[in-house]
Short mmCIF file of C-alpha atoms in Angstrom, two decimals:
data_model
loop_
_atom_site.label_atom_id
_atom_site.label_comp_id
_atom_site.label_asym_id
_atom_site.label_seq_id
_atom_site.Cartn_x
_atom_site.Cartn_y
_atom_site.Cartn_z
CA MET J 1 6.85 -34.63 -11.45
CA LYS J 2 5.49 -31.18 -12.42
CA LYS J 3 2.36 -31.63 -10.28
CA PHE J 4 4.52 -32.46 -7.28
CA LEU J 5 6.72 -29.40 -7.84
CA ILE J 6 3.69 -27.13 -8.19
CA LEU J 7 2.23 -28.35 -4.89
CA LEU J 8 5.61 -27.95 -3.18
CA LEU J 9 6.05 -24.44 -4.53
CA MET J 10 2.56 -23.30 -3.55
CA ALA J 11 3.18 -24.48 0.00
CA SER J 12 6.29 -22.35 0.29
CA LEU J 13 5.30 -19.08 -1.37
CA PRO J 14 6.86 -16.17 0.57
CA LEU J 15 4.92 -14.13 3.06
CA SER J 16 5.44 -11.01 0.96
CA LEU J 17 3.48 -12.57 -1.91
CA ALA J 18 0.69 -13.52 0.48
CA ALA J 19 0.60 -9.92 1.60
CA GLN J 20 0.24 -8.83 -1.99
CA ILE J 21 -2.75 -11.07 -2.62
CA ASN J 22 -4.68 -9.69 0.36
CA VAL J 23 -4.25 -5.93 0.05
CA GLY J 24 -7.45 -3.94 -0.50
CA ASN J 25 -10.47 -4.57 -2.67
CA ARG J 26 -11.61 -1.40 -4.32
CA ILE J 27 -8.90 -2.42 -6.70
CA LYS J 28 -9.50 -6.14 -6.25
CA SER J 29 -9.50 -7.39 -9.85
CA LYS J 30 -6.13 -5.82 -10.58
CA VAL J 31 -4.71 -7.17 -7.33
CA ASN J 32 -5.69 -10.70 -8.27
CA GLN J 33 -4.41 -10.26 -11.81
CA ARG J 34 -0.97 -9.10 -10.70
CA ALA J 35 -0.79 -11.68 -7.92
CA ASN J 36 -1.63 -14.46 -10.36
CA GLN J 37 1.07 -13.22 -12.72
CA LYS J 38 3.64 -13.40 -9.93
CA VAL J 39 2.46 -16.88 -8.91
CA ASP J 40 2.70 -18.10 -12.53
CA LYS J 41 6.14 -16.59 -12.87
CA ALA J 42 7.32 -18.23 -9.64
CA ILE J 43 5.96 -21.63 -10.73
CA ASP J 44 7.60 -21.35 -14.16
CA LYS J 45 10.90 -20.44 -12.56
CA ALA J 46 10.77 -23.41 -10.19
CA LEU J 47 9.85 -25.82 -13.00
CA ASP J 48 12.61 -24.48 -15.23
CA SER J 49 15.10 -24.96 -12.41
CA ALA J 50 13.92 -28.52 -11.79
CA GLU J 51 14.26 -29.34 -15.49
CA GLY J 52 17.73 -27.81 -15.71
CA LYS J 53 16.72 -24.69 -17.62
CA GLU J 54 18.36 -21.37 -16.91
CA SER J 55 16.26 -18.38 -16.02
CA LYS J 56 16.28 -15.71 -18.69
CA ASP J 57 15.00 -12.96 -16.44
CA PRO J 58 17.84 -10.54 -15.78
CA LYS J 59 17.93 -8.63 -12.53
CA ASN J 60 17.92 -4.91 -13.12
CA ALA J 61 19.82 -2.61 -10.81
CA SER J 62 19.19 1.11 -10.67
CA SER J 63 21.17 3.94 -9.20
CA ARG J 64 18.92 6.49 -7.55
CA GLY J 65 19.75 9.38 -5.28
CA GLU J 66 18.17 10.89 -2.18
CA ALA J 67 15.30 10.90 -4.51
CA ASP J 68 14.04 7.61 -3.10
CA GLU J 69 14.01 8.84 0.52
CA GLY J 70 14.39 5.21 1.54
CA THR J 71 14.99 1.97 -0.32
CA PRO J 72 12.67 -1.01 0.23
CA PRO J 73 14.49 -4.04 1.67
CA GLU J 74 12.85 -6.51 -0.70
CA GLU J 75 10.46 -6.69 -3.62
CA GLY J 76 7.00 -7.45 -2.35
CA ALA J 77 3.31 -6.78 -2.24
CA THR J 78 1.61 -4.60 -4.79
CA ALA J 79 -2.00 -3.66 -5.31
CA THR J 80 -3.61 -1.18 -7.65
CA ALA J 81 -4.96 2.26 -6.81
CA THR J 82 -4.93 5.22 -9.16
CA PRO J 83 -5.13 8.39 -7.07
CA ARG J 84 -7.06 11.37 -8.28
CA LYS J 85 -4.28 13.93 -7.97
CA PRO J 86 -5.53 17.23 -6.49
CA ALA J 87 -4.86 20.29 -8.60
CA ILE J 88 -2.25 22.64 -7.19
CA THR J 89 -4.67 25.53 -7.54
CA SER J 90 -7.06 23.87 -5.10
CA TYR J 91 -4.32 24.16 -2.45
CA SER J 92 -3.41 27.77 -3.22
CA LYS J 93 -5.46 29.01 -0.22
CA PHE J 94 -4.53 26.05 2.03
CA ASP J 95 -3.30 27.51 5.34
CA PHE J 96 -1.75 24.53 7.13
CA VAL J 97 1.93 25.13 7.99
CA PRO J 98 4.08 22.22 9.31
CA GLY J 99 6.19 22.51 12.45
CA THR J 100 9.79 23.66 12.23
CA LYS J 101 11.61 20.54 13.54
CA VAL J 102 10.74 16.92 12.76
CA LEU J 103 10.35 14.77 15.92
CA PHE J 104 9.16 11.57 14.24
CA TYR J 105 9.00 10.50 10.62
CA ASP J 106 8.26 7.15 9.02
CA ASP J 107 7.54 6.45 5.38
CA LEU J 108 7.74 2.68 6.17
CA MET J 109 10.45 2.18 3.55
CA SER J 110 12.77 0.49 6.05
CA SER J 111 10.11 -2.09 7.02
CA ARG J 112 9.88 -5.49 5.36
CA ILE J 113 6.88 -6.31 3.20
CA GLY J 114 4.36 -8.56 4.95
CA GLU J 115 5.69 -7.72 8.43
CA PHE J 116 4.62 -5.22 11.09
CA PRO J 117 6.63 -1.97 10.67
CA ASP J 118 9.77 -1.44 12.70
CA PHE J 119 8.94 1.84 14.45
CA TRP J 120 5.33 1.24 15.48
CA LEU J 121 3.40 -0.39 18.32
CA THR J 122 0.03 -2.17 18.22
CA ASN J 123 -2.33 -4.21 20.36
CA GLY J 124 -3.59 -6.05 17.29
CA MET J 125 -2.38 -6.87 13.81
CA GLY J 126 -1.01 -5.00 10.81
CA GLN J 127 1.48 -5.39 7.99
CA THR J 128 3.61 -3.39 5.58
CA VAL J 129 2.40 -3.52 1.97
CA ARG J 130 2.88 -1.82 -1.39
CA LEU J 131 0.01 -0.51 -3.46
CA ASP J 132 0.28 -0.70 -7.22
CA GLU J 133 0.57 2.64 -9.03
CA LEU J 134 1.20 4.41 -5.73
CA PRO J 135 4.68 5.28 -4.47
CA GLY J 136 6.22 4.02 -1.25
CA GLN J 137 5.02 1.50 1.32
CA TRP J 138 1.95 1.52 3.56
CA LEU J 139 0.82 0.16 6.92
CA GLN J 140 -2.34 -1.93 6.43
CA LEU J 141 -4.51 -1.56 9.54
CA SER J 142 -6.66 -4.35 10.99
CA LYS J 143 -10.11 -4.29 12.53
CA SER J 144 -10.36 -3.16 16.18
CA SER J 145 -6.65 -2.43 16.58
CA ARG J 146 -4.65 0.47 18.02
CA TYR J 147 -1.44 1.84 16.54
CA ALA J 148 1.16 4.29 17.83
CA PRO J 149 4.65 5.45 16.88
CA ASP J 150 7.21 3.70 19.08
CA LYS J 151 8.39 7.00 20.53
CA ARG J 152 7.42 9.44 23.28
CA PHE J 153 7.27 13.04 22.10
CA ALA J 154 6.85 15.44 25.07
CA LEU J 155 4.94 17.62 22.66
CA PRO J 156 5.21 21.39 23.23
CA ALA J 157 2.45 23.99 22.95
CA ASP J 158 2.84 24.16 19.17
CA TYR J 159 3.14 21.03 17.02
CA THR J 160 1.80 19.38 13.89
CA VAL J 161 0.88 15.82 12.89
CA GLU J 162 0.60 14.69 9.26
CA PHE J 163 0.03 11.41 7.46
CA ASP J 164 -1.39 9.96 4.26
CA LEU J 165 -4.53 7.84 4.57
CA ILE J 166 -6.44 5.53 2.23
CA MET J 167 -9.90 4.23 3.19
CA LEU J 168 -11.35 1.46 1.01
CA GLY J 169 -14.85 0.07 1.18
CA PRO J 170 -17.54 -1.22 -1.19
CA GLU J 171 -20.08 1.25 -2.53
CA GLY J 172 -23.27 1.42 -0.48
CA HIS J 173 -21.68 0.02 2.69
CA SER J 174 -20.27 1.68 5.79
CA LEU J 175 -16.50 1.21 6.10
CA GLY J 176 -16.23 2.15 9.77
CA GLN J 177 -14.08 4.78 11.44
CA VAL J 178 -10.55 5.81 12.40
CA ASP J 179 -9.88 7.63 15.69
CA ILE J 180 -6.89 9.95 16.10
CA ARG J 181 -6.03 10.37 19.79
CA LEU J 182 -3.60 12.90 21.26
CA VAL J 183 -2.79 11.44 24.66
CA GLN J 184 -0.88 12.22 27.86
CA LEU J 185 0.44 8.94 29.27
CA GLU J 186 2.04 8.11 32.59
CA GLU J 187 5.79 8.62 32.00
CA ALA J 188 6.94 5.58 33.93
CA ASP J 189 4.67 3.17 32.09
CA LYS J 190 6.56 0.94 29.65
CA ASN J 191 3.51 -0.34 27.79
CA PRO J 192 1.73 2.58 26.09
CA MET J 193 -1.07 0.33 24.87
CA ALA J 194 -2.14 -0.43 28.44
CA ALA J 195 -1.06 2.83 30.10
CA TRP J 196 -3.30 5.09 32.12
CA ARG J 197 -4.23 8.20 30.12
CA PHE J 198 -4.22 11.43 32.12
CA ALA J 199 -5.62 13.44 29.22
CA GLU J 200 -6.92 12.71 25.77
CA THR J 201 -8.33 14.50 22.74
CA LYS J 202 -10.00 12.26 20.16
CA ALA J 203 -10.95 13.07 16.57
CA THR J 204 -13.14 10.53 14.76
CA LEU J 205 -13.20 10.11 10.98
CA ASN J 206 -16.27 8.08 10.03
CA MET J 207 -16.93 6.65 6.55
CA GLY J 208 -20.64 5.93 6.12
CA PHE J 209 -22.40 4.05 3.33
CA ASN J 210 -22.88 7.21 1.24
CA TYR J 211 -21.45 10.00 3.39
CA SER J 212 -18.63 10.80 5.79
CA SER J 213 -18.68 12.63 9.11
CA PHE J 214 -16.32 13.99 11.75
CA SER J 215 -16.53 14.50 15.49
CA ILE J 216 -14.09 15.56 18.17
CA THR J 217 -14.11 14.81 21.89
CA ASP J 218 -12.21 16.64 24.64
CA ASN J 219 -10.67 15.34 27.87
CA GLN J 220 -14.09 15.35 29.57
CA SER J 221 -15.64 13.19 26.81
CA LYS J 222 -17.66 16.17 25.61
CA VAL J 223 -18.28 16.27 21.86
CA HIS J 224 -17.32 19.75 20.67
CA ASN J 225 -18.05 19.40 17.00
CA SER J 226 -19.85 16.83 14.91
CA PHE J 227 -21.00 17.31 11.34
CA ASN J 228 -21.28 15.66 7.97
CA ASN J 229 -18.63 16.40 5.38
CA ASN J 230 -18.24 14.22 2.32
CA VAL J 231 -14.52 14.78 1.81
CA LEU J 232 -13.76 11.24 3.06
CA TYR J 233 -16.49 9.63 0.99
CA GLU J 234 -15.56 11.60 -2.11
CA ASN J 235 -11.96 10.41 -1.77
CA ARG J 236 -12.59 6.78 -0.81
CA GLY J 237 -10.00 4.55 -2.41
CA THR J 238 -7.54 7.39 -3.07
CA PRO J 239 -4.77 8.86 -0.89
CA MET J 240 -5.83 11.68 1.42
CA HIS J 241 -3.45 13.92 3.35
CA VAL J 242 -4.47 14.41 6.98
CA ALA J 243 -2.91 17.41 8.73
CA ILE J 244 -3.38 18.48 12.36
CA ALA J 245 -2.07 21.68 13.94
CA VAL J 246 -2.13 22.28 17.70
CA ASN J 247 -1.30 25.78 18.94
CA GLY J 248 -1.87 26.05 22.68
CA THR J 249 -5.55 25.27 23.22
CA ARG J 250 -6.42 25.58 19.51
CA TYR J 251 -6.96 22.45 17.40
CA ARG J 252 -7.24 22.44 13.61
CA MET J 253 -7.52 19.58 11.14
CA TRP J 254 -7.45 19.41 7.35
CA ILE J 255 -8.28 16.59 4.95
CA ASN J 256 -6.42 17.45 1.75
CA GLU J 257 -7.08 21.19 1.28
CA LYS J 258 -10.37 21.22 3.26
CA LYS J 259 -10.35 22.40 6.87
CA VAL J 260 -12.71 20.18 8.87
CA PHE J 261 -11.98 21.45 12.41
CA ASP J 262 -10.93 24.78 13.89
CA ILE J 263 -11.72 24.90 17.61
CA PRO J 264 -9.93 27.69 19.57
CA GLN J 265 -10.46 26.29 23.09
CA LEU J 266 -10.43 22.53 22.65
CA LEU J 267 -7.32 21.51 24.59
CA GLU J 268 -6.91 22.34 28.25
CA LYS J 269 -4.29 25.01 29.04
CA GLY J 270 -0.86 23.69 29.95
CA ALA J 271 -1.79 20.07 29.33
CA GLY J 272 0.96 18.19 27.56
CA ARG J 273 0.71 15.25 25.20
CA ASN J 274 3.34 12.55 24.72
CA MET J 275 1.71 9.88 22.56
CA ILE J 276 -0.41 9.67 19.43
CA PHE J 277 -2.80 6.74 18.95
CA LEU J 278 -4.67 5.72 15.82
CA ASP J 279 -7.57 3.34 16.41
CA SER J 280 -9.02 1.31 13.56
CA HIS J 281 -12.70 0.35 13.82
CA LEU J 282 -13.47 -1.31 10.50
CA ALA J 283 -16.97 -2.59 9.83
CA LYS J 284 -15.64 -6.01 8.84
CA GLU J 285 -12.43 -8.03 8.82
CA ASP J 286 -12.67 -8.44 5.07
CA PRO J 287 -10.44 -7.73 2.04
CA GLU J 288 -13.05 -5.24 0.80
CA TYR J 289 -12.71 -3.10 3.95
CA GLN J 290 -9.20 -1.68 4.24
CA VAL J 291 -7.38 1.30 5.72
CA TYR J 292 -3.77 2.19 4.87
CA LEU J 293 -1.41 4.69 6.47
CA SER J 294 1.95 6.14 5.36
CA ASN J 295 4.31 9.15 5.56
CA PHE J 296 3.63 9.82 9.24
CA ARG J 297 5.30 13.01 10.44
CA VAL J 298 5.28 14.83 13.79
CA ALA J 299 6.99 18.23 14.05
CA GLU J 300 7.29 20.84 16.77
CA GLY J 301 7.27 24.62 16.60
CA ARG J 302 5.45 27.28 14.68
CA PRO J 303 7.41 28.84 11.81
CA ASP J 304 7.57 32.63 11.57
CA MET J 305 9.45 33.81 8.49
CA ARG J 306 9.16 37.49 9.40
CA LYS J 307 10.85 37.07 12.79
CA ALA J 308 13.49 34.68 11.41
CA LEU J 309 14.50 37.07 8.62
CA ALA J 310 14.60 40.01 11.02
CA ALA J 311 16.63 38.18 13.67
CA ASP J 312 18.92 35.92 11.64
CA GLY J 313 18.58 37.04 8.05
CA LYS J 314 17.37 33.59 7.03
CA PHE J 315 14.42 31.24 7.36
CA VAL J 316 14.81 27.44 7.34
CA THR J 317 11.93 25.04 6.73
CA HIS J 318 11.39 21.28 6.40
CA GLY J 319 7.76 21.82 5.44
CA ILE J 320 8.13 22.06 1.67
CA THR J 321 8.17 18.45 0.50
CA PHE J 322 8.48 16.83 -2.91
CA ASP J 323 7.54 13.66 -4.72
CA SER J 324 10.23 11.02 -4.31
CA GLY J 325 13.22 11.67 -6.56
CA SER J 326 11.52 14.66 -8.11
CA ASP J 327 11.34 18.43 -8.03
CA LYS J 328 7.52 18.26 -8.05
CA ILE J 329 6.19 20.00 -4.93
CA LYS J 330 3.59 18.07 -2.94
CA PRO J 331 0.24 19.92 -2.76
CA GLU J 332 0.22 20.00 1.05
CA SER J 333 3.33 22.23 0.95
CA TYR J 334 1.35 25.15 -0.43
CA GLY J 335 0.19 26.39 2.97
CA LEU J 336 3.79 27.27 3.81
CA ILE J 337 4.58 28.59 0.32
CA ARG J 338 1.53 30.83 0.64
CA GLU J 339 2.90 32.29 3.91
CA ILE J 340 6.31 32.88 2.32
CA ALA J 341 4.61 34.65 -0.58
CA ALA J 342 2.69 36.86 1.87
CA VAL J 343 5.95 38.02 3.48
CA LEU J 344 7.38 38.87 0.07
CA GLN J 345 4.19 40.69 -0.97
CA GLU J 346 4.26 42.83 2.19
CA ASP J 347 7.76 44.10 1.42
CA PRO J 348 8.34 44.68 -2.32
CA SER J 349 12.00 45.53 -1.64
CA LEU J 350 12.74 42.14 -0.08
CA ARG J 351 14.92 39.82 -2.16
CA ILE J 352 15.83 36.26 -1.14
CA ARG J 353 18.03 33.38 -2.18
CA ILE J 354 16.38 29.93 -2.00
CA ILE J 355 18.81 27.11 -1.19
CA GLY J 356 17.83 23.44 -1.39
CA HIS J 357 19.34 20.68 0.78
CA THR J 358 18.99 16.87 0.71
CA ASP J 359 19.90 13.99 2.97
CA SER J 360 22.91 11.78 2.20
CA ASP J 361 21.12 8.90 0.47
CA GLY J 362 22.34 8.39 -3.08
CA ALA J 363 25.16 9.85 -5.14
CA ALA J 364 26.55 13.28 -4.25
CA ALA J 365 26.17 14.60 -7.80
CA THR J 366 22.56 13.42 -7.99
CA ASN J 367 21.69 15.07 -4.69
CA LEU J 368 23.37 18.32 -5.70
CA ASP J 369 21.38 18.48 -8.92
CA LEU J 370 18.15 17.54 -7.13
CA SER J 371 18.62 20.24 -4.48
CA ARG J 372 19.11 22.87 -7.18
CA ARG J 373 16.04 21.75 -9.12
CA ARG J 374 13.92 21.78 -5.97
CA ALA J 375 15.01 25.32 -5.13
CA GLN J 376 14.07 26.35 -8.66
CA ALA J 377 10.67 24.66 -8.26
CA ILE J 378 9.96 26.77 -5.17
CA LYS J 379 10.92 29.91 -7.09
CA THR J 380 8.62 28.91 -9.94
CA ALA J 381 5.72 28.30 -7.55
CA LEU J 382 6.16 31.71 -5.91
CA ALA J 383 6.30 33.40 -9.31
CA THR J 384 3.45 31.58 -11.04
CA GLU J 385 1.01 31.03 -8.16
CA TYR J 386 1.59 34.24 -6.19
CA SER J 387 3.01 36.68 -8.79
CA ILE J 388 6.34 37.26 -7.04
CA ALA J 389 8.75 38.86 -9.52
CA GLU J 390 11.45 36.38 -10.51
CA ASN J 391 14.20 39.00 -10.27
CA ARG J 392 13.58 39.08 -6.50
CA LEU J 393 14.39 35.37 -6.19
CA GLU J 394 17.74 33.63 -6.59
CA THR J 395 18.28 29.87 -6.23
CA ASP J 396 21.06 27.47 -5.32
CA GLY J 397 21.47 23.92 -4.03
CA LYS J 398 23.95 22.27 -1.67
CA GLY J 399 22.92 18.62 -1.92
CA ALA J 400 23.92 16.76 1.26
CA THR J 401 27.05 18.81 1.97
CA LEU J 402 25.64 20.82 4.91
CA PRO J 403 23.66 18.48 7.21
CA ILE J 404 22.07 19.92 10.34
CA ASP J 405 21.10 16.53 11.80
CA SER J 406 22.20 12.90 11.69
CA ASN J 407 21.63 10.95 8.48
CA ASP J 408 21.39 7.73 10.51
CA THR J 409 17.69 8.11 11.42
CA ALA J 410 14.52 8.83 9.46
CA GLU J 411 13.90 11.95 11.57
CA GLY J 412 17.44 13.20 10.97
CA LYS J 413 17.13 12.71 7.23
CA ALA J 414 13.78 14.51 7.22
CA ASN J 415 15.39 17.47 9.01
CA ASN J 416 18.28 17.52 6.53
CA ARG J 417 15.83 17.70 3.63
CA ARG J 418 15.09 21.40 3.87
CA ALA J 419 14.92 24.74 2.11
CA GLU J 420 16.67 27.91 3.27
CA PHE J 421 15.51 31.42 2.44
CA ILE J 422 18.40 33.88 2.78
CA LYS J 423 17.73 37.62 2.87
CA LEU J 424 19.79 39.44 0.23
#
């Protein structure tokens, strides 16, 4: 009887568990270990049910605020990766500054495990997964596939693109490459994957067997910059933050705190872009060769705190971000904090009040407390990292009480999560 039940159960294991078993290999032994534990637990539960035994595993419910910035729809795939967290001091001279208004944001938390994410397009395959010991959910890319946000942007002269990237591959072997394409598509075309591209700028991130390299190609297929830089190889198997800033014809890219491109005349003048493609060219379709993507953000504008304070007496930014449910500032926020510190250093008489805001997810009291703690964290960073006197900085938090955008979309929530700097 038990043998029959085991066979029946194995034939009907959920897709989400299958996704867990096939998620990355740098961390392969732990993946298999945790997957086997879940399989054993599922088998035991089925056998207990068949024999009339009650399950003794209670379901735990937790109450969490905006902190989560999205709640996963079901428990699912996990794999193991322990990121080497960059020190904050290594970002203290980081000069990337995100755009002022979020146009597209997806942390994949609304997508179901084992399925292709809701707000993306592809001409190939892909699935949403979780990685053990890493927060959130990730899009697992497949070999020789193209991916794009399911949204046209009509990008202006100034905009930024950010996402988190993990590239896994065995030591001593080439993983392959990922292309990031900024594209101008024909407006009337309803299938971006097959659309004619009027203009295109392509950056290539290549992971070699013991090195990594970058190249960038303009609209005329001319390679403007190509060089070796081991930042990808040194961070293989750990999350990397990719940041791109376009200002007119100028194109800049950072991997974590390292700037890998700064080309003043790369893009053609007046040429718009309305789509972003990511192409995956993995060396093999194999569990050992994996690329994951998450926290994709596109924002327009170029923040200028000096002008904002002079004109309106306040500066509002969505570019200072935090770990989920925490007042811990993400390292990539330090480019903007550095600019804010520079404004304060230029005018020793300037005093400001920092006000934190959240989206509406979670309990009102939790969000209010979180917004206050995050404002205090910004004050602490300015004081400790840039020697701004604390008596020049006041803090407050409003939780979700003063939204500036809808809380019904991921982009709206991202815009509502913000910090205000009020001139006193």
